[in-house]
Tab-separated table of N, CA and C in Angstrom:
chain	number	residue	atom	x	y	z
A	1	MET	N	-14.629	8.638	-28.546
A	1	MET	CA	-13.393	8.826	-27.783
A	1	MET	C	-13.323	7.774	-26.670
A	2	GLU	N	-12.151	7.235	-26.471
A	2	GLU	CA	-11.927	6.204	-25.464
A	2	GLU	C	-11.987	6.807	-24.061
A	3	SER	N	-12.651	6.123	-23.142
A	3	SER	CA	-12.716	6.599	-21.766
A	3	SER	C	-11.358	6.418	-21.091
A	4	THR	N	-11.140	7.186	-20.037
A	4	THR	CA	-9.890	7.070	-19.293
A	4	THR	C	-9.747	5.668	-18.710
A	5	LYS	N	-10.829	5.108	-18.185
A	5	LYS	CA	-10.754	3.760	-17.607
A	5	LYS	C	-10.365	2.745	-18.677
A	6	ALA	N	-10.954	2.832	-19.863
A	6	ALA	CA	-10.608	1.905	-20.945
A	6	ALA	C	-9.145	2.071	-21.343
A	7	TRP	N	-8.667	3.311	-21.366
A	7	TRP	CA	-7.269	3.595	-21.703
A	7	TRP	C	-6.332	2.978	-20.669
A	8	LEU	N	-6.653	3.134	-19.381
A	8	LEU	CA	-5.835	2.544	-18.325
A	8	LEU	C	-5.871	1.014	-18.395
A	9	GLU	N	-7.035	0.448	-18.679
A	9	GLU	CA	-7.132	-1.005	-18.831
A	9	GLU	C	-6.265	-1.493	-19.986
A	10	LYS	N	-6.233	-0.714	-21.060
A	10	LYS	CA	-5.400	-1.070	-22.216
A	10	LYS	C	-3.917	-1.062	-21.841
A	11	ILE	N	-3.506	-0.070	-21.053
A	11	ILE	CA	-2.116	-0.023	-20.591
A	11	ILE	C	-1.804	-1.271	-19.765
A	12	GLY	N	-2.676	-1.597	-18.812
A	12	GLY	CA	-2.461	-2.766	-17.973
A	12	GLY	C	-2.382	-4.052	-18.781
A	13	LYS	N	-3.262	-4.207	-19.746
A	13	LYS	CA	-3.256	-5.412	-20.583
A	13	LYS	C	-1.996	-5.490	-21.440
A	14	THR	N	-1.517	-4.351	-21.895
A	14	THR	CA	-0.289	-4.312	-22.687
A	14	THR	C	0.902	-4.764	-21.844
A	15	ILE	N	0.957	-4.289	-20.614
A	15	ILE	CA	2.029	-4.704	-19.712
A	15	ILE	C	1.896	-6.197	-19.405
A	16	ASP	N	0.684	-6.630	-19.094
A	16	ASP	CA	0.466	-8.042	-18.739
A	16	ASP	C	0.778	-8.978	-19.909
A	17	ALA	N	0.697	-8.457	-21.133
A	17	ALA	CA	1.071	-9.242	-22.320
A	17	ALA	C	2.576	-9.199	-22.571
A	18	LYS	N	3.302	-8.486	-21.711
A	18	LYS	CA	4.758	-8.311	-21.851
A	18	LYS	C	5.124	-7.676	-23.192
A	19	ASP	N	4.350	-6.713	-23.607
A	19	ASP	CA	4.554	-6.008	-24.871
A	19	ASP	C	5.287	-4.697	-24.590
A	20	SER	N	6.617	-4.767	-24.534
A	20	SER	CA	7.405	-3.587	-24.173
A	20	SER	C	7.278	-2.466	-25.204
A	21	GLU	N	7.261	-2.810	-26.481
A	21	GLU	CA	7.102	-1.789	-27.531
A	21	GLU	C	5.719	-1.142	-27.433
A	22	GLY	N	4.701	-1.977	-27.225
A	22	GLY	CA	3.340	-1.455	-27.080
A	22	GLY	C	3.211	-0.537	-25.888
A	23	PHE	N	3.870	-0.899	-24.778
A	23	PHE	CA	3.849	-0.038	-23.601
A	23	PHE	C	4.522	1.295	-23.906
A	24	ALA	N	5.681	1.241	-24.541
A	24	ALA	CA	6.410	2.471	-24.858
A	24	ALA	C	5.608	3.374	-25.789
A	25	ASP	N	4.748	2.788	-26.609
A	25	ASP	CA	3.914	3.586	-27.512
A	25	ASP	C	2.912	4.468	-26.776
A	26	PHE	N	2.656	4.183	-25.500
A	26	PHE	CA	1.781	5.048	-24.708
A	26	PHE	C	2.488	6.346	-24.309
A	27	LEU	N	3.819	6.389	-24.470
A	27	LEU	CA	4.603	7.557	-24.083
A	27	LEU	C	4.917	8.429	-25.285
A	28	THR	N	5.214	9.688	-25.029
A	28	THR	CA	5.718	10.555	-26.083
A	28	THR	C	7.155	10.147	-26.396
A	29	GLU	N	7.680	10.604	-27.514
A	29	GLU	CA	9.052	10.249	-27.906
A	29	GLU	C	10.071	10.591	-26.832
A	30	ASP	N	9.846	11.694	-26.107
A	30	ASP	CA	10.785	12.111	-25.067
A	30	ASP	C	10.229	11.871	-23.666
A	31	GLY	N	9.247	10.968	-23.552
A	31	GLY	CA	8.621	10.679	-22.266
A	31	GLY	C	9.600	10.107	-21.259
A	32	ILE	N	9.270	10.255	-19.989
A	32	ILE	CA	10.098	9.761	-18.897
A	32	ILE	C	9.301	8.719	-18.124
A	33	PHE	N	9.953	7.582	-17.842
A	33	PHE	CA	9.332	6.478	-17.111
A	33	PHE	C	10.190	6.159	-15.900
A	34	ARG	N	9.527	5.951	-14.769
A	34	ARG	CA	10.247	5.531	-13.562
A	34	ARG	C	9.467	4.388	-12.938
A	35	PHE	N	10.155	3.282	-12.668
A	35	PHE	CA	9.553	2.130	-12.006
A	35	PHE	C	10.006	2.126	-10.563
A	36	GLY	N	9.061	2.272	-9.643
A	36	GLY	CA	9.396	2.269	-8.217
A	36	GLY	C	10.397	3.362	-7.890
A	37	ASN	N	11.459	2.987	-7.191
A	37	ASN	CA	12.471	3.979	-6.815
A	37	ASN	C	13.709	3.903	-7.715
A	38	GLN	N	13.547	3.320	-8.892
A	38	GLN	CA	14.651	3.228	-9.853
A	38	GLN	C	14.864	4.582	-10.543
A	39	PRO	N	15.996	4.773	-11.178
A	39	PRO	CA	16.240	6.032	-11.894
A	39	PRO	C	15.283	6.215	-13.077
A	40	ASP	N	15.084	7.460	-13.459
A	40	ASP	CA	14.265	7.772	-14.636
A	40	ASP	C	14.879	7.165	-15.891
A	41	VAL	N	14.030	6.752	-16.801
A	41	VAL	CA	14.445	6.304	-18.128
A	41	VAL	C	13.753	7.249	-19.105
A	42	LYS	N	14.521	7.877	-19.993
A	42	LYS	CA	13.965	8.891	-20.885
A	42	LYS	C	14.001	8.422	-22.329
A	43	GLY	N	12.879	8.608	-23.000
A	43	GLY	CA	12.781	8.303	-24.420
A	43	GLY	C	12.087	6.970	-24.665
A	44	ARG	N	11.229	6.955	-25.669
A	44	ARG	CA	10.418	5.775	-25.968
A	44	ARG	C	11.262	4.524	-26.198
A	45	LYS	N	12.329	4.636	-26.972
A	45	LYS	CA	13.174	3.474	-27.275
A	45	LYS	C	13.863	2.952	-26.018
A	46	ALA	N	14.382	3.851	-25.197
A	46	ALA	CA	15.050	3.444	-23.960
A	46	ALA	C	14.065	2.793	-22.995
A	47	VAL	N	12.853	3.329	-22.919
A	47	VAL	CA	11.830	2.755	-22.047
A	47	VAL	C	11.464	1.352	-22.518
A	48	ALA	N	11.298	1.164	-23.823
A	48	ALA	CA	10.967	-0.156	-24.362
A	48	ALA	C	12.045	-1.174	-23.982
A	49	GLY	N	13.308	-0.792	-24.094
A	49	GLY	CA	14.402	-1.685	-23.724
A	49	GLY	C	14.424	-1.986	-22.241
A	50	TYR	N	14.207	-0.972	-21.430
A	50	TYR	CA	14.194	-1.130	-19.977
A	50	TYR	C	13.072	-2.072	-19.549
A	51	VAL	N	11.885	-1.849	-20.090
A	51	VAL	CA	10.725	-2.665	-19.728
A	51	VAL	C	10.905	-4.100	-20.234
A	52	ALA	N	11.470	-4.265	-21.436
A	52	ALA	CA	11.720	-5.611	-21.961
A	52	ALA	C	12.651	-6.378	-21.021
A	53	GLN	N	13.663	-5.710	-20.500
A	53	GLN	CA	14.581	-6.342	-19.547
A	53	GLN	C	13.838	-6.731	-18.271
A	54	PHE	N	12.983	-5.851	-17.782
A	54	PHE	CA	12.193	-6.161	-16.589
A	54	PHE	C	11.325	-7.399	-16.820
A	55	PHE	N	10.728	-7.499	-17.994
A	55	PHE	CA	9.851	-8.627	-18.296
A	55	PHE	C	10.588	-9.966	-18.232
A	56	THR	N	11.908	-9.963	-18.422
A	56	THR	CA	12.659	-11.220	-18.325
A	56	THR	C	12.754	-11.710	-16.875
A	57	MET	N	12.479	-10.815	-15.920
A	57	MET	CA	12.594	-11.167	-14.510
A	57	MET	C	11.287	-11.660	-13.900
A	58	ILE	N	10.190	-11.578	-14.655
A	58	ILE	CA	8.907	-12.036	-14.138
A	58	ILE	C	8.289	-13.052	-15.093
A	59	LYS	N	7.481	-13.931	-14.525
A	59	LYS	CA	6.743	-14.882	-15.351
A	59	LYS	C	5.487	-14.218	-15.897
A	60	SER	N	4.805	-13.451	-15.042
A	60	SER	CA	3.579	-12.782	-15.468
A	60	SER	C	3.235	-11.657	-14.504
A	61	SER	N	2.257	-10.848	-14.920
A	61	SER	CA	1.723	-9.789	-14.060
A	61	SER	C	0.235	-9.644	-14.350
A	62	GLU	N	-0.473	-9.118	-13.359
A	62	GLU	CA	-1.898	-8.829	-13.503
A	62	GLU	C	-2.163	-7.461	-12.893
A	63	HIS	N	-2.594	-6.521	-13.726
A	63	HIS	CA	-2.880	-5.166	-13.271
A	63	HIS	C	-4.378	-4.984	-13.023
A	64	GLU	N	-4.691	-4.269	-11.960
A	64	GLU	CA	-6.083	-3.980	-11.611
A	64	GLU	C	-6.205	-2.498	-11.285
A	65	ILE	N	-7.223	-1.867	-11.791
A	65	ILE	CA	-7.492	-0.467	-11.473
A	65	ILE	C	-8.301	-0.417	-10.183
A	66	VAL	N	-7.784	0.283	-9.179
A	66	VAL	CA	-8.513	0.493	-7.933
A	66	VAL	C	-9.291	1.796	-8.035
A	67	ASN	N	-8.622	2.836	-8.506
A	67	ASN	CA	-9.242	4.146	-8.665
A	67	ASN	C	-8.353	4.988	-9.579
A	68	PHE	N	-8.900	6.056	-10.086
A	68	PHE	CA	-8.099	7.005	-10.852
A	68	PHE	C	-8.735	8.377	-10.763
A	69	TRP	N	-7.893	9.374	-10.939
A	69	TRP	CA	-8.330	10.758	-10.882
A	69	TRP	C	-7.758	11.501	-12.072
A	70	GLU	N	-8.517	12.452	-12.572
A	70	GLU	CA	-8.071	13.287	-13.691
A	70	GLU	C	-8.053	14.740	-13.244
A	71	LYS	N	-6.998	15.426	-13.581
A	71	LYS	CA	-6.873	16.849	-13.275
A	71	LYS	C	-6.112	17.496	-14.414
A	72	ASP	N	-6.738	18.477	-15.036
A	72	ASP	CA	-6.144	19.162	-16.170
A	72	ASP	C	-5.736	18.134	-17.233
A	73	ASN	N	-4.460	18.016	-17.498
A	73	ASN	CA	-3.974	17.103	-18.536
A	73	ASN	C	-3.216	15.925	-17.930
A	74	ALA	N	-3.617	15.517	-16.699
A	74	ALA	CA	-2.904	14.448	-16.006
A	74	ALA	C	-3.890	13.410	-15.472
A	75	VAL	N	-3.401	12.185	-15.356
A	75	VAL	CA	-4.179	11.093	-14.772
A	75	VAL	C	-3.329	10.442	-13.687
A	76	ILE	N	-3.927	10.231	-12.528
A	76	ILE	CA	-3.283	9.509	-11.439
A	76	ILE	C	-4.011	8.176	-11.326
A	77	TRP	N	-3.250	7.092	-11.326
A	77	TRP	CA	-3.822	5.745	-11.334
A	77	TRP	C	-3.404	5.019	-10.070
A	78	GLN	N	-4.375	4.650	-9.244
A	78	GLN	CA	-4.126	3.803	-8.088
A	78	GLN	C	-4.511	2.386	-8.498
A	79	GLY	N	-3.594	1.468	-8.339
A	79	GLY	CA	-3.892	0.115	-8.769
A	79	GLY	C	-3.213	-0.930	-7.918
A	80	ARG	N	-3.524	-2.164	-8.236
A	80	ARG	CA	-2.860	-3.325	-7.631
A	80	ARG	C	-2.226	-4.123	-8.759
A	81	VAL	N	-1.035	-4.631	-8.479
A	81	VAL	CA	-0.360	-5.479	-9.465
A	81	VAL	C	0.090	-6.740	-8.757
A	82	HIS	N	-0.194	-7.858	-9.374
A	82	HIS	CA	0.274	-9.145	-8.878
A	82	HIS	C	1.351	-9.637	-9.837
A	83	TYR	N	2.574	-9.823	-9.310
A	83	TYR	CA	3.677	-10.334	-10.123
A	83	TYR	C	3.943	-11.788	-9.763
A	84	THR	N	4.180	-12.606	-10.760
A	84	THR	CA	4.629	-13.966	-10.557
A	84	THR	C	6.078	-14.024	-11.028
A	85	LYS	N	6.975	-14.456	-10.146
A	85	LYS	CA	8.400	-14.498	-10.472
A	85	LYS	C	8.678	-15.572	-11.524
A	86	ALA	N	9.703	-15.315	-12.311
A	86	ALA	CA	10.106	-16.259	-13.355
A	86	ALA	C	10.712	-17.509	-12.755
């Protein structure tokens, strides 16, 4: 079984590769995604489209795990992200 840290690293690498479909695959079909203080985006297909649009606004990103916590069926991820503008 994959460790939580490895799973979070995989998410970060998927985002850093600008793989919007791959990122959306981490969500359930009816999952909800919110970036910062933007409105919720619901559904895997809608999230993939939203994230793909976001990727057009940046040249690259680098995700780093600072810490994470697990409770019941949830994971909280504290991290740092470095964005390079397009």
